[in-house]
mmCIF file of C-alpha atoms in Angstrom:
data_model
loop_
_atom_site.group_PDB
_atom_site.id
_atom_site.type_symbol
_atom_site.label_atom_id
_atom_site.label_comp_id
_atom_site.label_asym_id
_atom_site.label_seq_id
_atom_site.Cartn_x
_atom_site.Cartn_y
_atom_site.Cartn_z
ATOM 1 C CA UNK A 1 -91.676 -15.277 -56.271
ATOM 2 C CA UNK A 2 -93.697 -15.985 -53.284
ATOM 3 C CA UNK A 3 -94.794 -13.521 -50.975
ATOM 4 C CA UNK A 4 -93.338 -13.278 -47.507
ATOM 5 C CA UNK A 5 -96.611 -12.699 -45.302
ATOM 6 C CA UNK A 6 -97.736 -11.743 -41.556
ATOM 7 C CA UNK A 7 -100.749 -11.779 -40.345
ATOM 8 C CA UNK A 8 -102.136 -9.461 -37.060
ATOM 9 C CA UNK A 9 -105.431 -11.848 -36.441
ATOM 10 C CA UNK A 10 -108.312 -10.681 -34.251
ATOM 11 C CA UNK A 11 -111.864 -11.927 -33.154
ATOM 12 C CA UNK A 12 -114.320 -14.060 -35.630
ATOM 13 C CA UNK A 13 -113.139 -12.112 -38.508
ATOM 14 C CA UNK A 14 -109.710 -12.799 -37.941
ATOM 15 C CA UNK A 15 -110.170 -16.308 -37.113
ATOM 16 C CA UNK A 16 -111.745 -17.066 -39.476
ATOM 17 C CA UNK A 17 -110.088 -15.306 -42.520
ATOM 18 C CA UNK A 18 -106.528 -16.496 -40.676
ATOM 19 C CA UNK A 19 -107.638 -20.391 -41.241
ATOM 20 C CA UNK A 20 -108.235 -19.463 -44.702
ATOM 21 C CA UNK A 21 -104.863 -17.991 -45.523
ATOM 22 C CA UNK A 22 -103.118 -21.153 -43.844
ATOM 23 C CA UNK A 23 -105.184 -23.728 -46.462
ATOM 24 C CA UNK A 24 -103.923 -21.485 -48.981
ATOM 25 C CA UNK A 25 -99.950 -20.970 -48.409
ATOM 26 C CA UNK A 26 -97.343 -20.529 -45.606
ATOM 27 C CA UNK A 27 -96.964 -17.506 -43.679
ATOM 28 C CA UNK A 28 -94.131 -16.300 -41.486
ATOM 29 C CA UNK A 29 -95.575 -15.140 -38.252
ATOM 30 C CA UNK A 30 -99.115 -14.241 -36.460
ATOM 31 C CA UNK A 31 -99.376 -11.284 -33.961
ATOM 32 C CA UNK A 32 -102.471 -12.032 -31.667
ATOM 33 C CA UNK A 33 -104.389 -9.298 -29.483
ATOM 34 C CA UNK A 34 -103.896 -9.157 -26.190
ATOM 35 C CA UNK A 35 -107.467 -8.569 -25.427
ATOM 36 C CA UNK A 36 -109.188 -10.593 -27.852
ATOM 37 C CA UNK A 37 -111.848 -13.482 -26.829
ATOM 38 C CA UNK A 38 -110.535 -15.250 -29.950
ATOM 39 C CA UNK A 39 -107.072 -15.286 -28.790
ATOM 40 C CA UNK A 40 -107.088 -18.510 -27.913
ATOM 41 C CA UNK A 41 -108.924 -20.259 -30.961
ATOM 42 C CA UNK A 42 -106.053 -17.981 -32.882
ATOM 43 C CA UNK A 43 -103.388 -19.659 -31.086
ATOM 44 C CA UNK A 44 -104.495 -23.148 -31.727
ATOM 45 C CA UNK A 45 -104.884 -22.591 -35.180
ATOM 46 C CA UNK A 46 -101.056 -21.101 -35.150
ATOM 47 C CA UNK A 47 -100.105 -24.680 -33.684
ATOM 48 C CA UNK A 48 -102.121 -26.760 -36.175
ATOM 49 C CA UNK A 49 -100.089 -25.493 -38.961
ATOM 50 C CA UNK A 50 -97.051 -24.721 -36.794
ATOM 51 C CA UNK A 51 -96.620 -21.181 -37.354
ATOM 52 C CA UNK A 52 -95.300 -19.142 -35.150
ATOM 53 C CA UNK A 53 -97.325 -16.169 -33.102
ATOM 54 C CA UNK A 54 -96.417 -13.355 -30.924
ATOM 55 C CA UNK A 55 -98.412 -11.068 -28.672
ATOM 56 C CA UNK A 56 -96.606 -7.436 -28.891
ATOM 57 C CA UNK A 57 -97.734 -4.760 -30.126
ATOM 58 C CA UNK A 58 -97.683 -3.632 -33.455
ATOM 59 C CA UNK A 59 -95.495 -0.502 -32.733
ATOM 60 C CA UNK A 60 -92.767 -2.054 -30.925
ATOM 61 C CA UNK A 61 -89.481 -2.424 -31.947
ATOM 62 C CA UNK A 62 -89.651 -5.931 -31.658
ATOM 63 C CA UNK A 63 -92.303 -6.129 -33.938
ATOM 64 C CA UNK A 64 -90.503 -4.086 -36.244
ATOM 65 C CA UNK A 65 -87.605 -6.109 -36.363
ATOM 66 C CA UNK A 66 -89.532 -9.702 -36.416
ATOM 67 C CA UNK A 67 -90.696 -8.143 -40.024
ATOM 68 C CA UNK A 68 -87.136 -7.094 -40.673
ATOM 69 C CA UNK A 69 -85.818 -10.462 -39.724
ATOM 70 C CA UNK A 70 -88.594 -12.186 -41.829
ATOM 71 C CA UNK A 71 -87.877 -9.422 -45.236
ATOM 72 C CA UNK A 72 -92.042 -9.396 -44.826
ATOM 73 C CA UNK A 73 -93.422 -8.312 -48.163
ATOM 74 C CA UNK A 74 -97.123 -7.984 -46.711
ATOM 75 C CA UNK A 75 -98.671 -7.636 -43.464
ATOM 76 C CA UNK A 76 -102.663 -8.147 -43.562
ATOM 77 C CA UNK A 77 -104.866 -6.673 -40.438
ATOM 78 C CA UNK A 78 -107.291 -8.755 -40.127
ATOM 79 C CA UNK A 79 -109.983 -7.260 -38.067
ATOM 80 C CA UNK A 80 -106.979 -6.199 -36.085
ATOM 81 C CA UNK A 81 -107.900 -2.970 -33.540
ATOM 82 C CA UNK A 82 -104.644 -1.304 -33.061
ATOM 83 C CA UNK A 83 -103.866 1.818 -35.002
ATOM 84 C CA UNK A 84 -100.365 0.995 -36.660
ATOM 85 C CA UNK A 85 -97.603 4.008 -36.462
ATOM 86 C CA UNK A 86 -95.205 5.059 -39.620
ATOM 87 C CA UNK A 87 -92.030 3.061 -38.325
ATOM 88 C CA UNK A 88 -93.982 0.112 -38.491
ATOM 89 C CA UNK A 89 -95.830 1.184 -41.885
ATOM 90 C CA UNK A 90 -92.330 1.675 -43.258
ATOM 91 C CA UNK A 91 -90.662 -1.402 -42.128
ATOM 92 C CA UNK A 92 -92.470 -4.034 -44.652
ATOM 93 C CA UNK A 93 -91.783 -4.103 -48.602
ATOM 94 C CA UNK A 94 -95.349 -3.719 -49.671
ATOM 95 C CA UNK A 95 -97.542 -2.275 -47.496
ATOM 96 C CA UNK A 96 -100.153 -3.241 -44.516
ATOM 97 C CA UNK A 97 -103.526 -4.229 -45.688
ATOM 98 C CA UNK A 98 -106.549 -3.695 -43.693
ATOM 99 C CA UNK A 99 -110.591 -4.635 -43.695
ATOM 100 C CA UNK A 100 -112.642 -1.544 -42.487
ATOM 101 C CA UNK A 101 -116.522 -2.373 -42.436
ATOM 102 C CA UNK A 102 -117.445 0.925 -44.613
ATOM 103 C CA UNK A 103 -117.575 1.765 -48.217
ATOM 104 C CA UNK A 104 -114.648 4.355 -47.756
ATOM 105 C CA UNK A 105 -114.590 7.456 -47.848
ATOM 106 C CA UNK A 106 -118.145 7.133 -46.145
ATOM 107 C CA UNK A 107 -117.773 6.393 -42.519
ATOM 108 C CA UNK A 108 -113.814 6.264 -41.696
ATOM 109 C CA UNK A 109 -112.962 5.532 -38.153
ATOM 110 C CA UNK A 110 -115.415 4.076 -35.728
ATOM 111 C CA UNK A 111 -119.068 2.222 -35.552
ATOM 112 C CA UNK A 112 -119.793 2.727 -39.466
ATOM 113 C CA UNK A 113 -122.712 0.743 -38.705
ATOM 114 C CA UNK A 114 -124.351 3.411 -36.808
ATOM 115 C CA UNK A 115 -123.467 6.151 -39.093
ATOM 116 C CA UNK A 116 -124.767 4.661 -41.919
ATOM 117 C CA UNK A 117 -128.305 4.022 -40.662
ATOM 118 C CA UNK A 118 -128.472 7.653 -38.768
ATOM 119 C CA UNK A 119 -126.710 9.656 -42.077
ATOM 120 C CA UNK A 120 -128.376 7.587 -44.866
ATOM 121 C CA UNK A 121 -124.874 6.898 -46.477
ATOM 122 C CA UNK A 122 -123.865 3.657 -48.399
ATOM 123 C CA UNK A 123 -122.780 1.115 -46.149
ATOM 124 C CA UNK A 124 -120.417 -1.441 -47.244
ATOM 125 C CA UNK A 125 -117.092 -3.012 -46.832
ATOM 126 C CA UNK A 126 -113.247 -1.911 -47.882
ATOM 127 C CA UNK A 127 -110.066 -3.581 -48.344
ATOM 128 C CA UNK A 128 -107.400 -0.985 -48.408
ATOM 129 C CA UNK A 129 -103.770 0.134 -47.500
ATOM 130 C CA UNK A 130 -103.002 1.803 -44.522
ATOM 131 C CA UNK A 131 -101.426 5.044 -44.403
ATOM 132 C CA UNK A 132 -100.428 7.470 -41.897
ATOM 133 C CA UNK A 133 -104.023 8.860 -41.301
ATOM 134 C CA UNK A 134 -106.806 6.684 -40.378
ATOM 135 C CA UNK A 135 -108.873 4.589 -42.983
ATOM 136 C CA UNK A 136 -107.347 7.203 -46.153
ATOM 137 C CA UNK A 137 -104.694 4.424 -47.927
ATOM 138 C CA UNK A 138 -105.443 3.547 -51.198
ATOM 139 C CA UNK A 139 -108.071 1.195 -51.698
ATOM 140 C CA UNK A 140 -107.729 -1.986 -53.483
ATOM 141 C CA UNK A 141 -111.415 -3.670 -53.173
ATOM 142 C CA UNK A 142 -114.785 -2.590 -52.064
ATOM 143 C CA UNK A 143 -118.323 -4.141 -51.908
ATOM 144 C CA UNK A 144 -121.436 -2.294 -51.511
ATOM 145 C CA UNK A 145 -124.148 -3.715 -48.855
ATOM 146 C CA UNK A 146 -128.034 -2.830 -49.157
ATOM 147 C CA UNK A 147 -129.409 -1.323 -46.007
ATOM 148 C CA UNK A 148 -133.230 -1.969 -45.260
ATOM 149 C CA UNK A 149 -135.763 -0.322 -43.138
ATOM 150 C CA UNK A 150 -135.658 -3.571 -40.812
ATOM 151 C CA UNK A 151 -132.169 -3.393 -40.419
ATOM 152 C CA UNK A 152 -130.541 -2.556 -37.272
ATOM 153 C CA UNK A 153 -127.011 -1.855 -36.200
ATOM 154 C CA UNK A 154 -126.427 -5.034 -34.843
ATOM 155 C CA UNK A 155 -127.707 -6.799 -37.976
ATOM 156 C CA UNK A 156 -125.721 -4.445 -40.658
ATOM 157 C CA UNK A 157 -122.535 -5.570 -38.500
ATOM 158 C CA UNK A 158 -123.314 -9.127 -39.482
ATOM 159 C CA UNK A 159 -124.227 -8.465 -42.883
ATOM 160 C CA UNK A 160 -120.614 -6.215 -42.747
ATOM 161 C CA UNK A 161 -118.554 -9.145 -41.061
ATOM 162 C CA UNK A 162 -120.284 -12.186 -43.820
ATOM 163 C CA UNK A 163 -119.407 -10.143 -47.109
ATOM 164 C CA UNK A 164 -116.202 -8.830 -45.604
ATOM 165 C CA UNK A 165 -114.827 -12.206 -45.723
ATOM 166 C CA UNK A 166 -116.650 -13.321 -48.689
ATOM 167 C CA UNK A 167 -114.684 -9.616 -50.200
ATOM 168 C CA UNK A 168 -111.523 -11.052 -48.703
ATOM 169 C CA UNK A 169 -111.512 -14.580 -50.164
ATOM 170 C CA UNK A 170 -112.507 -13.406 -53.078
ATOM 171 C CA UNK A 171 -109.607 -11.493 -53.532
ATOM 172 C CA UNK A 172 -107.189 -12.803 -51.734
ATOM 173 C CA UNK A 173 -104.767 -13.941 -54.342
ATOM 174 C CA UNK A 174 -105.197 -11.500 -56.409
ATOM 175 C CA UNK A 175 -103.690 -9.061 -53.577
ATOM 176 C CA UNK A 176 -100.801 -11.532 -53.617
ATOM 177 C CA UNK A 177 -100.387 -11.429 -57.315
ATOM 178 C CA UNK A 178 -100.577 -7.471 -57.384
ATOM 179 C CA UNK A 179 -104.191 -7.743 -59.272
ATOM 180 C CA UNK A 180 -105.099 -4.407 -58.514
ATOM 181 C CA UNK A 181 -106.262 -1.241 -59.539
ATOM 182 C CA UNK A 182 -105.556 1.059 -56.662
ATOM 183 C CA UNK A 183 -107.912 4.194 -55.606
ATOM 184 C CA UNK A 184 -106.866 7.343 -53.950
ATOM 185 C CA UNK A 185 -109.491 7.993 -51.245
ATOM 186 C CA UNK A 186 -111.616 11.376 -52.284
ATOM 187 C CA UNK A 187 -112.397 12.699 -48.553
ATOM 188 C CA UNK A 188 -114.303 15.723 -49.757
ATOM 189 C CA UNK A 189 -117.338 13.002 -50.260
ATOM 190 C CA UNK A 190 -116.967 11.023 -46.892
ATOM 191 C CA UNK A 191 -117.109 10.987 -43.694
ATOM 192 C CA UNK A 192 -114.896 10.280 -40.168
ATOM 193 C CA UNK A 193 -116.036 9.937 -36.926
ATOM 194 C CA UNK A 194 -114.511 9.375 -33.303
ATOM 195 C CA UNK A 195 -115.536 6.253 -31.007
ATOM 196 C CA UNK A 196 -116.694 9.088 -28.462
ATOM 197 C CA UNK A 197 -118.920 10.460 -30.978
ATOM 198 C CA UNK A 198 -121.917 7.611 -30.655
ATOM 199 C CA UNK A 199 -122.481 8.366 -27.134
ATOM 200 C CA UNK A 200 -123.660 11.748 -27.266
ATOM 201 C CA UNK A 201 -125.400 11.104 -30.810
ATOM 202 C CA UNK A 202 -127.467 8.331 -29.526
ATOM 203 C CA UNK A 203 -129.152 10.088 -26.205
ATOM 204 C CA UNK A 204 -132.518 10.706 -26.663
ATOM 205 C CA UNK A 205 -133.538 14.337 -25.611
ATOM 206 C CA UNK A 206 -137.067 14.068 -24.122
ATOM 207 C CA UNK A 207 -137.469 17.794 -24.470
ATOM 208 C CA UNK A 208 -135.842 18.170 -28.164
ATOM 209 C CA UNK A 209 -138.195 17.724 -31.707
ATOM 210 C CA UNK A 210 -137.235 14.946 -34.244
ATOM 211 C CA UNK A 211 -138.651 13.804 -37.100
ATOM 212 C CA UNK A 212 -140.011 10.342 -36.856
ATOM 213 C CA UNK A 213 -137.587 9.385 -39.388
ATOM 214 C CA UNK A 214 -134.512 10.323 -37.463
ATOM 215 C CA UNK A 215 -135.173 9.065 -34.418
ATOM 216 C CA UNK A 216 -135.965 6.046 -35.481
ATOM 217 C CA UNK A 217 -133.290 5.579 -37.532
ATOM 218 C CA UNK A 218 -131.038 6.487 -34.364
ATOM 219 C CA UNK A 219 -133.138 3.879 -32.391
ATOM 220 C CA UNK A 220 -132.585 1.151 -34.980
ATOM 221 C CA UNK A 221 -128.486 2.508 -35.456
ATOM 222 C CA UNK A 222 -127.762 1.182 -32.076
ATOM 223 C CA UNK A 223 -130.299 -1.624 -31.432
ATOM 224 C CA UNK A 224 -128.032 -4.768 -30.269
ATOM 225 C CA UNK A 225 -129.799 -7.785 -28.442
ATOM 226 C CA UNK A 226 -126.548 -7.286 -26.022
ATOM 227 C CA UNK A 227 -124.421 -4.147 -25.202
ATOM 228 C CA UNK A 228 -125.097 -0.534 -25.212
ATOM 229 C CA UNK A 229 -128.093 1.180 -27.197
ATOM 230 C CA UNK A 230 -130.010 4.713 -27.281
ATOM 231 C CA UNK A 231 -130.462 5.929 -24.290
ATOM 232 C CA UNK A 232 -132.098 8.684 -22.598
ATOM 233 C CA UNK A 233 -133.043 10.535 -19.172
ATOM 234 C CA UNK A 234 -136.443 10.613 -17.004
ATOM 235 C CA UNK A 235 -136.813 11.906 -13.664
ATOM 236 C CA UNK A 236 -132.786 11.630 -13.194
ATOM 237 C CA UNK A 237 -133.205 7.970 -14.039
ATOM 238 C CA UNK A 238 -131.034 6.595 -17.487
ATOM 239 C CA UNK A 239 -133.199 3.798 -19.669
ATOM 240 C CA UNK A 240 -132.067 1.709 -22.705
ATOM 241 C CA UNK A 241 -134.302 2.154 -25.651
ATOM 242 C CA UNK A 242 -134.114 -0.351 -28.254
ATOM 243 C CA UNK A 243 -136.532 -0.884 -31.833
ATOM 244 C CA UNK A 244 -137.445 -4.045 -33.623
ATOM 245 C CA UNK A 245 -139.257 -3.141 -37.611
ATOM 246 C CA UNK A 246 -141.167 -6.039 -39.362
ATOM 247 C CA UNK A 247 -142.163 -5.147 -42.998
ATOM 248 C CA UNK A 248 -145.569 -6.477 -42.992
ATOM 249 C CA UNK A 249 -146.463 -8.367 -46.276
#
């Protein structure tokens, strides 16, 4: 029996893995992010293979009943931002499955990146259900990813975003056919944080002792070419402090 599918698609990630899943087999419906530069591409791709898509939110009613309608089996979240509520999680046959760029329990919730450079925990990348609490449904697939001193935030995220597709495709069908050991997440050994939480992490305190270790490793966590990095105060003044670390051979 074929599974019934929907697909919430957002940004590269979504794009991406979204073209892959329509080579594969047919899917009922796409939900597309209102605020997503990708949007667009998304849509196209909808219309190449004449699927329909929808831009509502995933906790509407109407969503609900557009899964009711199509007796949706699965619904995958690809790279999709929006925190799904229990009448939603309870209206499909299966389950929602999600990507989250950390090897879970390490790192649930926001910029795992960061947290995995500034804690020294194992990065890596998790395909799981979702549950009612955030990045804690049973996992179904996860791939560490090596960290180096050179690494930055910005280049973990793309090592996070290349092998969570690679993780994806890989397993893909096997999802569909119910190939699967699930994994109860243990949160005694992991770790959650807040979007909020990076801000006041990352500001340097000129006046405060580190060890060189640490505040490097805080430099490096949050050193993106573009967008917001460490930061700290002088002479009520704010400046942008980013690293770059060659291994010299």
């Amino acid at each position: 029996v074929q599974m019934r599918i929907g697909i919430c698609a957002s940004k590269y990630v979504g794009y991406e893995l979204l073209k892959f899943v329509l080579k594969l087999n047919k899917i009922s419906f796409v939900i597309v992010h209102k605020d997503d530069t990708y949007k667009d591409s998304i849509i196209n791709l909808c219309k190449k293979y004449n699927v329909q898509y929808f831009d509502i939110d995933v906790n509407s009613n109407e969503f609900i009943y557009l899964i009711e309608k199509n007796n949706i089996d699965l619904i995958f979240m690809l790279w999709f931002p929006t925190i799904v509520k229990k009448q939603s999680l309870k209206s499909v046959n299966i389950g929602f499955v999600n990507l989250h760029p950390s090897l879970i329990p390490h790192n649930r919730g926001m910029h795992p990146y960061y947290w995995s450079i500034v804690e020294n925990t194992t990065a890596g990348t998790t395909i799981h259900f979702i549950d009612e609490k955030i990045d804690e449904g049973e996992i179904l697939f996860q791939k560490k990813i090596d960290v180096s001193m050179t690494d930055t935030g910005e280049s973990l995220y793309e090592k996070n975003i290349n092998e969570t597709i690679s993780l994806f495709k890989e397993n893909y069908l096997n999802i569909l056919n119910s190939n699967y050991e699930l994994k109860k997440v243990d949160n005694s050994k992991g770790s959650f944080h807040l979007s909020k939480d990076i801000e006041k992490h990352s500001k340097i305190d000129l006046n405060e002792k580190y060890k060189a270790i640490d505040l490097i490793n805080i430099i490096r966590a949050r050193s993106f070419n573009n967008g917001d990095c460490s930061y700290f105060y002088h002479d009520n003044k704010k400046y942008n402090i980013k690293i770059c670390i060659e291994e010299v051979k």
